[in-house]
PDB file of C-alpha atoms in Angstrom:
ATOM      1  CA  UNK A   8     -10.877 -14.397 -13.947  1.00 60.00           C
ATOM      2  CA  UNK A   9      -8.017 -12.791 -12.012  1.00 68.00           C
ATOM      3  CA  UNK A  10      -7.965  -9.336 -11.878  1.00 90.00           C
ATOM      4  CA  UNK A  11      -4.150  -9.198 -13.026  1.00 94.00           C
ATOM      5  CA  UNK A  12      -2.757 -12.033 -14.846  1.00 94.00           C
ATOM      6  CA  UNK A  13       1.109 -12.935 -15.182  1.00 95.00           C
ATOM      7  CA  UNK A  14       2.697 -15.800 -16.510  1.00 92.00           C
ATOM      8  CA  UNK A  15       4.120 -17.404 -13.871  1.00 90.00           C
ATOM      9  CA  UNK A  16       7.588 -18.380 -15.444  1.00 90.00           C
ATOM     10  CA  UNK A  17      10.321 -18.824 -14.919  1.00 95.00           C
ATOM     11  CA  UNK A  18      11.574 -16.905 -17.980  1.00 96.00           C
ATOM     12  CA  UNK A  19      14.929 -17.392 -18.485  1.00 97.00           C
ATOM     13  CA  UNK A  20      17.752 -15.252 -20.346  1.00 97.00           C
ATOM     14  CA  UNK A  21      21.110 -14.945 -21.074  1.00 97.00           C
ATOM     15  CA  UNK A  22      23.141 -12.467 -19.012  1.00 97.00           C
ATOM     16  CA  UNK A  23      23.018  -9.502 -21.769  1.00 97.00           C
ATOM     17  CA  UNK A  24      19.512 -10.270 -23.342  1.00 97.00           C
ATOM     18  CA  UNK A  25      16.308  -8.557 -23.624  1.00 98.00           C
ATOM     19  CA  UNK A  26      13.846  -9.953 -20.636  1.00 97.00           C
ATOM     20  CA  UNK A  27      10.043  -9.117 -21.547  1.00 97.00           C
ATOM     21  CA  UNK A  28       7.514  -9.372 -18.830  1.00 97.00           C
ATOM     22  CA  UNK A  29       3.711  -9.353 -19.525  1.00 96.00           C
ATOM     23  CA  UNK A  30       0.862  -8.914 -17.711  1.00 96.00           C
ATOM     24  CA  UNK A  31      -3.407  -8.691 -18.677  1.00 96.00           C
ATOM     25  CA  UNK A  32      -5.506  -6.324 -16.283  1.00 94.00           C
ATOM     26  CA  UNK A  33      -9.606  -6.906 -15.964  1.00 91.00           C
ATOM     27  CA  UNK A  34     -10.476  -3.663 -14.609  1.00 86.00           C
ATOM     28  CA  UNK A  35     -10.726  -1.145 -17.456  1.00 85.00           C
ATOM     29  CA  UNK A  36     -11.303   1.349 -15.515  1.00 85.00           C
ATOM     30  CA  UNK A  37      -7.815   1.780 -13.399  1.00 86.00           C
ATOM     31  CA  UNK A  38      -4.890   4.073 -14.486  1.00 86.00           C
ATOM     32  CA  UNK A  39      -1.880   3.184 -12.426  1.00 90.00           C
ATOM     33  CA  UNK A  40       0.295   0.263 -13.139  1.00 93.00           C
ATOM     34  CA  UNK A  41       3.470  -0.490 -11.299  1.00 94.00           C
ATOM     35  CA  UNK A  42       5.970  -3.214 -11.770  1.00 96.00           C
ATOM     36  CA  UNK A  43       7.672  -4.417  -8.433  1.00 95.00           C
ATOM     37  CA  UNK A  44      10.645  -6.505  -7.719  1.00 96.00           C
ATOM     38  CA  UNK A  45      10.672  -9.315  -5.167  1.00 96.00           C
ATOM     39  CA  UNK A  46      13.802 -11.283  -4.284  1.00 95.00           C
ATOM     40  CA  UNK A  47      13.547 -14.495  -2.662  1.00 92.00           C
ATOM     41  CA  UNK A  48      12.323 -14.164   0.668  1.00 88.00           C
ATOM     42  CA  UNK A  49      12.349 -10.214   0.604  1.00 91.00           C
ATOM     43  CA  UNK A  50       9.363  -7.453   0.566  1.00 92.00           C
ATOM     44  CA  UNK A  51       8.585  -6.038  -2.849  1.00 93.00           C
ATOM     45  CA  UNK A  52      10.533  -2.696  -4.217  1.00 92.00           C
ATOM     46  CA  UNK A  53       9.106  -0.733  -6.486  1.00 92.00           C
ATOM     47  CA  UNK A  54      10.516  -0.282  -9.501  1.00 93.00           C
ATOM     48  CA  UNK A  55       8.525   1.735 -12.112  1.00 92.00           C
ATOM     49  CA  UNK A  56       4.706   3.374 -12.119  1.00 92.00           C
ATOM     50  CA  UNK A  57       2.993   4.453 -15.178  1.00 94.00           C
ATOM     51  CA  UNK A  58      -0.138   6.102 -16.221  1.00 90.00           C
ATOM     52  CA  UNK A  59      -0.303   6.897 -19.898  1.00 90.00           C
ATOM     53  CA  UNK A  60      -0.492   5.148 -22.458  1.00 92.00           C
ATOM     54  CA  UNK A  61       2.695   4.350 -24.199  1.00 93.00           C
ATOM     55  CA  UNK A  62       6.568   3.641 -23.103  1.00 94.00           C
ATOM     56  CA  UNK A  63       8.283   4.910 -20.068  1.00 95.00           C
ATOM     57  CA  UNK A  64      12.050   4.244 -19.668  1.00 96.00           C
ATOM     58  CA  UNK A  65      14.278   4.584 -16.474  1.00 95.00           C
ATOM     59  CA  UNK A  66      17.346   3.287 -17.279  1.00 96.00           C
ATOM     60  CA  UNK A  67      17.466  -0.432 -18.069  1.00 97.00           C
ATOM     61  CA  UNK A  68      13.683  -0.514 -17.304  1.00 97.00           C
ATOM     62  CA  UNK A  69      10.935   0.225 -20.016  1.00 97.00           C
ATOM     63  CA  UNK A  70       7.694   0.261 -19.028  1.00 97.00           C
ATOM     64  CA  UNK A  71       4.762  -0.066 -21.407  1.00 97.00           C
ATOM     65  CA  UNK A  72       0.797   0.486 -21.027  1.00 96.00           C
ATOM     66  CA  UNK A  73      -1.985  -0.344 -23.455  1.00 95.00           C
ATOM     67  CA  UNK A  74      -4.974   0.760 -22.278  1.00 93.00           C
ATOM     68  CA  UNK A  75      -6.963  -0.100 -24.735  1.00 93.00           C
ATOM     69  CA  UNK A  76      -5.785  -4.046 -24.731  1.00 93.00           C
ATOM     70  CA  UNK A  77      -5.448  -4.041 -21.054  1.00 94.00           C
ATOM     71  CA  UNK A  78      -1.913  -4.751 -21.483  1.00 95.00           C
ATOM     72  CA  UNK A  79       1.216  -3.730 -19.584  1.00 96.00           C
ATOM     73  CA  UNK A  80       4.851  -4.698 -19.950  1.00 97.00           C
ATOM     74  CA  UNK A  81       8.475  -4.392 -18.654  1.00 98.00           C
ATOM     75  CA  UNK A  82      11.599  -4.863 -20.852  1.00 98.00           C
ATOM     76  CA  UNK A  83      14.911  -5.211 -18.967  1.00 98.00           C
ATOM     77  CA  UNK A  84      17.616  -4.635 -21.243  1.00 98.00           C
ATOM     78  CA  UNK A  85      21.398  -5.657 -20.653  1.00 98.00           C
ATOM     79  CA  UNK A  86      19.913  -8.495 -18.318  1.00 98.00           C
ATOM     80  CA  UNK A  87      22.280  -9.014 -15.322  1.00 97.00           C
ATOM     81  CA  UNK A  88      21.724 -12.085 -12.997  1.00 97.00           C
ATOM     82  CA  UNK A  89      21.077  -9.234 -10.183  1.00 97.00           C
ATOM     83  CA  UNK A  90      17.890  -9.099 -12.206  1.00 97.00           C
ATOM     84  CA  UNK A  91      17.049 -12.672 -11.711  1.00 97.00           C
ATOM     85  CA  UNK A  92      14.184 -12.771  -9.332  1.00 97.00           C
ATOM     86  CA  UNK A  93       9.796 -12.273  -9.407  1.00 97.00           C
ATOM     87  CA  UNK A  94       8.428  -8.877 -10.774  1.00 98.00           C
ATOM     88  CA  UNK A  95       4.907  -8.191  -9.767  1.00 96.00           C
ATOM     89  CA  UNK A  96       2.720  -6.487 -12.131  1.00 96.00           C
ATOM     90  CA  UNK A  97       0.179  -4.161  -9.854  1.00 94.00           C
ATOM     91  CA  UNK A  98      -2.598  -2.394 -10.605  1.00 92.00           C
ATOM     92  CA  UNK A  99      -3.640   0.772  -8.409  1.00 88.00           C
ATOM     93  CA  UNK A 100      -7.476   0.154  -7.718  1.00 83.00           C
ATOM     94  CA  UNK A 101      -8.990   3.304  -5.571  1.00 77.00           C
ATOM     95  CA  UNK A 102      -6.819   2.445  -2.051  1.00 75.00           C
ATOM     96  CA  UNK A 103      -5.734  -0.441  -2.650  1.00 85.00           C
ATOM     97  CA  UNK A 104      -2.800  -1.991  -5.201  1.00 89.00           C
ATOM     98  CA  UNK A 105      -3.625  -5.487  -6.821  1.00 92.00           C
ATOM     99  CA  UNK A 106      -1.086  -7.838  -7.713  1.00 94.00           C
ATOM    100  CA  UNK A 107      -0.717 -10.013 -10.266  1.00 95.00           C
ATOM    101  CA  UNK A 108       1.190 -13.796  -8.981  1.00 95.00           C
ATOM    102  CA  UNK A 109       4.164 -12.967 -10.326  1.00 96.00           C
ATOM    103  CA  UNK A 110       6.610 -14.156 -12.809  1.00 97.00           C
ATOM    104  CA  UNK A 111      10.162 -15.291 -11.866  1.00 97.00           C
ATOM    105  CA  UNK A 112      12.870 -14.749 -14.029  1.00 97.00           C
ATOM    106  CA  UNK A 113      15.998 -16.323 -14.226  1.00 97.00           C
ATOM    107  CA  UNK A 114      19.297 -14.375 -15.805  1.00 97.00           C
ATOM    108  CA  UNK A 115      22.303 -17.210 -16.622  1.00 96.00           C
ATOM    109  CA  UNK A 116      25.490 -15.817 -16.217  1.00 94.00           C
TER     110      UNK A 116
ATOM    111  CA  UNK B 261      16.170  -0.042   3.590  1.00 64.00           C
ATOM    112  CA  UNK B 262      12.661   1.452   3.720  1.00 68.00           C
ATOM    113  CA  UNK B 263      11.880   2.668   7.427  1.00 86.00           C
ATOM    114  CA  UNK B 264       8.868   0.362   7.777  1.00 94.00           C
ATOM    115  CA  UNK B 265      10.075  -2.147  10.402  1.00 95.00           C
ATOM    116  CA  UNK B 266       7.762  -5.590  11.295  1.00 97.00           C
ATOM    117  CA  UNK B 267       8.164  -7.907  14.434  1.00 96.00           C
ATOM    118  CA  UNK B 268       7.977 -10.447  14.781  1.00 97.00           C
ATOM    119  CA  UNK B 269       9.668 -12.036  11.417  1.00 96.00           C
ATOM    120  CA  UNK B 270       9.120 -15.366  12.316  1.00 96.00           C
ATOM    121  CA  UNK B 271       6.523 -17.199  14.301  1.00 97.00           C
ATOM    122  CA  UNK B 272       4.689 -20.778  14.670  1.00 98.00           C
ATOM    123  CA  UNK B 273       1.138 -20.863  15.656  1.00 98.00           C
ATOM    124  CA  UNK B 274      -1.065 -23.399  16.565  1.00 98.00           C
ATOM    125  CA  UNK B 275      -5.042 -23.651  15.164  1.00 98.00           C
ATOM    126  CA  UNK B 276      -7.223 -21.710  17.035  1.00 98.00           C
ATOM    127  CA  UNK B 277      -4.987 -19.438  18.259  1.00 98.00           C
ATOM    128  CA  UNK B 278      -4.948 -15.835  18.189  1.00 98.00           C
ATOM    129  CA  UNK B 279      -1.632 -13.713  16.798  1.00 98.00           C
ATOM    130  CA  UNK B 280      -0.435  -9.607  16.928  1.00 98.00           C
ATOM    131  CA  UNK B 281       1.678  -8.532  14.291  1.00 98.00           C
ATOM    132  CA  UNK B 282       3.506  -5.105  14.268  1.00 98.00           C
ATOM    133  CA  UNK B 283       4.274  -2.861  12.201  1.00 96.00           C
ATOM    134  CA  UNK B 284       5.872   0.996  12.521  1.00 94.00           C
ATOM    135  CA  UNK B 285       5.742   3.330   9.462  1.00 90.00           C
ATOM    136  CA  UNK B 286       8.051   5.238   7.525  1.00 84.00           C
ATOM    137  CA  UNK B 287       8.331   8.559   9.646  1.00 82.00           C
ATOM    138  CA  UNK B 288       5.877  11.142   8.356  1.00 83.00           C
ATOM    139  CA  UNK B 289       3.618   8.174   6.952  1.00 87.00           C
ATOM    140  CA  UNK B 290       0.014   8.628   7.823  1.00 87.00           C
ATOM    141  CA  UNK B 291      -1.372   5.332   6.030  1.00 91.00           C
ATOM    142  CA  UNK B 292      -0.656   1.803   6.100  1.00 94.00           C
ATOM    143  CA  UNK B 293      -1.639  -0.858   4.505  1.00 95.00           C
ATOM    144  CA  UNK B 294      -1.465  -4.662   5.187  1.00 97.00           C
ATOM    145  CA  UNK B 295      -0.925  -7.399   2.603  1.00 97.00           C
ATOM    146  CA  UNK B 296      -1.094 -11.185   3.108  1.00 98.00           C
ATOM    147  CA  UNK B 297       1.505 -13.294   0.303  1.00 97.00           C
ATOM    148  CA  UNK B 298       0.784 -16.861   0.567  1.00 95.00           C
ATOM    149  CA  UNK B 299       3.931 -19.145  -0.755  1.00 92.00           C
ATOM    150  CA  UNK B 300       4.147 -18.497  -4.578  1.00 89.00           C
ATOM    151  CA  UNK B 301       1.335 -15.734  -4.822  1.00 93.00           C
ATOM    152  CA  UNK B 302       1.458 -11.550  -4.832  1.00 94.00           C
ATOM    153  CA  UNK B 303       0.418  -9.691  -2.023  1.00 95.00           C
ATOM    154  CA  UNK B 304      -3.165  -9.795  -0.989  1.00 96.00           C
ATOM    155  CA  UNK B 305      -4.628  -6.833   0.632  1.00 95.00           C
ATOM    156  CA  UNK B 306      -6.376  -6.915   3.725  1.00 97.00           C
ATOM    157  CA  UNK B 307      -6.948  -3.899   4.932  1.00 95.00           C
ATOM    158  CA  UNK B 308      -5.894  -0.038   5.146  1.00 94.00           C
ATOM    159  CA  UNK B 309      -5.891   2.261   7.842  1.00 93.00           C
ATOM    160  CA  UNK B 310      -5.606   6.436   7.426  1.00 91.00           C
ATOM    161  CA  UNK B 311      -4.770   8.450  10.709  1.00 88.00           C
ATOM    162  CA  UNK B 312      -6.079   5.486  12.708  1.00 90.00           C
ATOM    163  CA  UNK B 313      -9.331   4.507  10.912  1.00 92.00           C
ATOM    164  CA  UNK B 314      -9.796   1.811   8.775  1.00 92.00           C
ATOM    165  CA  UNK B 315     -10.381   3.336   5.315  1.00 89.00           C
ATOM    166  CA  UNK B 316     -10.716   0.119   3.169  1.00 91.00           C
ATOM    167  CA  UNK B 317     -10.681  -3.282   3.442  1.00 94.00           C
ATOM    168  CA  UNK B 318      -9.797  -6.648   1.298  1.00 93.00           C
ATOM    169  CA  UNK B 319     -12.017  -9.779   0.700  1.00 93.00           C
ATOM    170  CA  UNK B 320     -10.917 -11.135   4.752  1.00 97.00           C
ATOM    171  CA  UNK B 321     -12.850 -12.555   7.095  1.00 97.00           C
ATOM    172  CA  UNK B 322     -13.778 -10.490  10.573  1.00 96.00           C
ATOM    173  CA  UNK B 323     -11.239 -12.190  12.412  1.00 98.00           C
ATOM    174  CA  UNK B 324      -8.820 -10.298  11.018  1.00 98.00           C
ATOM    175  CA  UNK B 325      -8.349  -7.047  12.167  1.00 97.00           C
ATOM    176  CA  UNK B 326      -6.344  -4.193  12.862  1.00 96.00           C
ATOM    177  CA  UNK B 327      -5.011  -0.715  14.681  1.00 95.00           C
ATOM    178  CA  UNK B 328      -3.638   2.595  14.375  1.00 94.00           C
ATOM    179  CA  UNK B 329      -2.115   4.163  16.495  1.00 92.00           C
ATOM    180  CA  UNK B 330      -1.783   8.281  17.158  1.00 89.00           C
ATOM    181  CA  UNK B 331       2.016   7.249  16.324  1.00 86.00           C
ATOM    182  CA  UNK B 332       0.311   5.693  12.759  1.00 84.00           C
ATOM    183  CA  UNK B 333       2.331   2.244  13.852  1.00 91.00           C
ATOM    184  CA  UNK B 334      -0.312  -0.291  13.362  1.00 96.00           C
ATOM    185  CA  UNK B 335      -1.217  -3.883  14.352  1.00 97.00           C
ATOM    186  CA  UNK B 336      -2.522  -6.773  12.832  1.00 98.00           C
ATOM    187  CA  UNK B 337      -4.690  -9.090  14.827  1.00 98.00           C
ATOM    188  CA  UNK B 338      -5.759 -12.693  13.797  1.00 98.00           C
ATOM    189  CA  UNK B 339      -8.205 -14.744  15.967  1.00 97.00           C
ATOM    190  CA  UNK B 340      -8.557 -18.519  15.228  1.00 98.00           C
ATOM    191  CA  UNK B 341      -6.221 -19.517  12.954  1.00 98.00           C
ATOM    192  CA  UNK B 342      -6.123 -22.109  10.246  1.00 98.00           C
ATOM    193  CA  UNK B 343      -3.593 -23.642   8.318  1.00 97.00           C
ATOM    194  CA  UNK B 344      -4.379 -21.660   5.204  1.00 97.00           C
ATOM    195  CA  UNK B 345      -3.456 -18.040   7.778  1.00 98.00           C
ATOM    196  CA  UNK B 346       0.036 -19.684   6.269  1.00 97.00           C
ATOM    197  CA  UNK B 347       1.741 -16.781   5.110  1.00 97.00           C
ATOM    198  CA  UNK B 348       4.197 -13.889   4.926  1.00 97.00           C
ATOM    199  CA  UNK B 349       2.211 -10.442   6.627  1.00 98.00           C
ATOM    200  CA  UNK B 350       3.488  -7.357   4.776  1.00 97.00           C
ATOM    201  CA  UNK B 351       2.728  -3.841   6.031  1.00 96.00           C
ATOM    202  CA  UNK B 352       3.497  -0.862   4.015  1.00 94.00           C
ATOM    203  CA  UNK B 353       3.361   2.311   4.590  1.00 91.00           C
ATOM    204  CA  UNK B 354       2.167   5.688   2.364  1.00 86.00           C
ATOM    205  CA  UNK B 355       2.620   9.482   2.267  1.00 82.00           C
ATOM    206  CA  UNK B 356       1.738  11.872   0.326  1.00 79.00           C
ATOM    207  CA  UNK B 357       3.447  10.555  -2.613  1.00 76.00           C
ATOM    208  CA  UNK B 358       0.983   7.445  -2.104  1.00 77.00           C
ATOM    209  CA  UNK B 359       3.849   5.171  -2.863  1.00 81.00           C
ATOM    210  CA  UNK B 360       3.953   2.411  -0.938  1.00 86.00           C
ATOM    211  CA  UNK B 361       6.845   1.443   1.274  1.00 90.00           C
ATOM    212  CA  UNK B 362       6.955  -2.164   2.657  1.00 93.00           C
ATOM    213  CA  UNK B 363       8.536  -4.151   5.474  1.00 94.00           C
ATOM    214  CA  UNK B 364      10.449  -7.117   5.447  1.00 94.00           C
ATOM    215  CA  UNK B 365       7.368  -8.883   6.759  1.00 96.00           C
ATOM    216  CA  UNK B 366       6.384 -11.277   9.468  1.00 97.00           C
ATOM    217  CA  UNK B 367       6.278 -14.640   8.238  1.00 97.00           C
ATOM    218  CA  UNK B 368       3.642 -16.974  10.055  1.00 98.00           C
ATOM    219  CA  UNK B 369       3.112 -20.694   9.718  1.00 97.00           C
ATOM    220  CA  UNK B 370       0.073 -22.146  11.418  1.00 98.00           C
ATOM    221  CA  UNK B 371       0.418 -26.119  12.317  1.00 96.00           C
TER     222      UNK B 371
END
């Protein structure tokens, strides 16, 4: 079993839309999540962290953690095909962040 | 634009052959971290390195390994390569913060 599981995509939404992105974690024990942005051919960016349990919203981004189903999300609202590339779910484990494979979504104009 | 520069960003290696990647932190960054992203996975870790000792390390083989330097620019260091070595080397570097900060990377291919 992977340690962080994403659905590998492509998701694909209209310019406007809602995009959801999902990931499962193994490891009950961590308690930092990020989600991080990779365009084609680029290094990740980091684009939101969160600890507790619950939502966390920076602009467009929501993030959301469910510790007790091992669950974490990102909703991109207003989808704009800017957005349109993979977004890593990571998991912080001691010194070291664990990523998920990735899922690559796709925003149509 | 992070700080954290990488050279070189492209290179072709044969099997067998050894390769140095670089990497210079973010100024005031005391750790980094290398990551190896094989085509259509995340980042694997390899290894980390705090004020120029390795301070833990990723499921990789001896043959890779690494440096710090008083500077905290680091190296990466692969002896005998094989095909599956195939990928794009990411360093990051940390502060304080402990957010990481990556390069642009150093993309090898092995033939």
């Amino acid at each position: 079993q992977k340690e962080v599981e994403q659905n590998s995509g492509p998701l694909s939404v209209p310019e406007g839309a809602i995009a959801s992105l999902n990931c499962t974690y193994s490891d009950r024990g961590s308690q930092s999540f990020f989600w991080y942005r990779q365009y084609s051919g680029k290094s990740p960016e980091l684009i939101m962290f969160i600890y507790s349990n619950g939502d966390k919203e920076d602009g467009r981004f929501t993030a959301q953690l469910n510790k007790a189903s091992q669950y974490v999300s990102l909703l991109i609202r207003d989808s704009q095909p800017s957005d349109s590339a993979t977004y890593l779910c990571v998991m912080d484990s001691s010194y070291k962040l664990i990523f998920g494979s990735g899922t690559r979504l796709l925003v149509r104009p | 634009e992070t700080g954290v520069t990488q050279s070189p960003t492209h290179l072709i290696k044969t099997r067998g052959q050894q390769v140095t990647l670089r990497c210079s932190s973010q100024s005031g960054h005391n750790t980094v971290s290398w990551y190896q992203q094989a085509l259509g996975q995340g980042p694997q870790f390899i290894f980390q390195y705090y004020r120029e000792e390795e301070n833990g390390r990723g499921n990789f083989p001896p043959r890779f390994s690494g440096l710090q330097f008083p500077n905290y620019s680091s190296e990466l260091n692969v002896n005998a390569l094989e095909l599956d070595d195939s990928a794009l080397y990411l360093c990051a570097s940390s502060g304080d913060t402990g957010e990481l900060f990556f390069g642009e990377g150093s993309r090898l291919t092995v033939l």
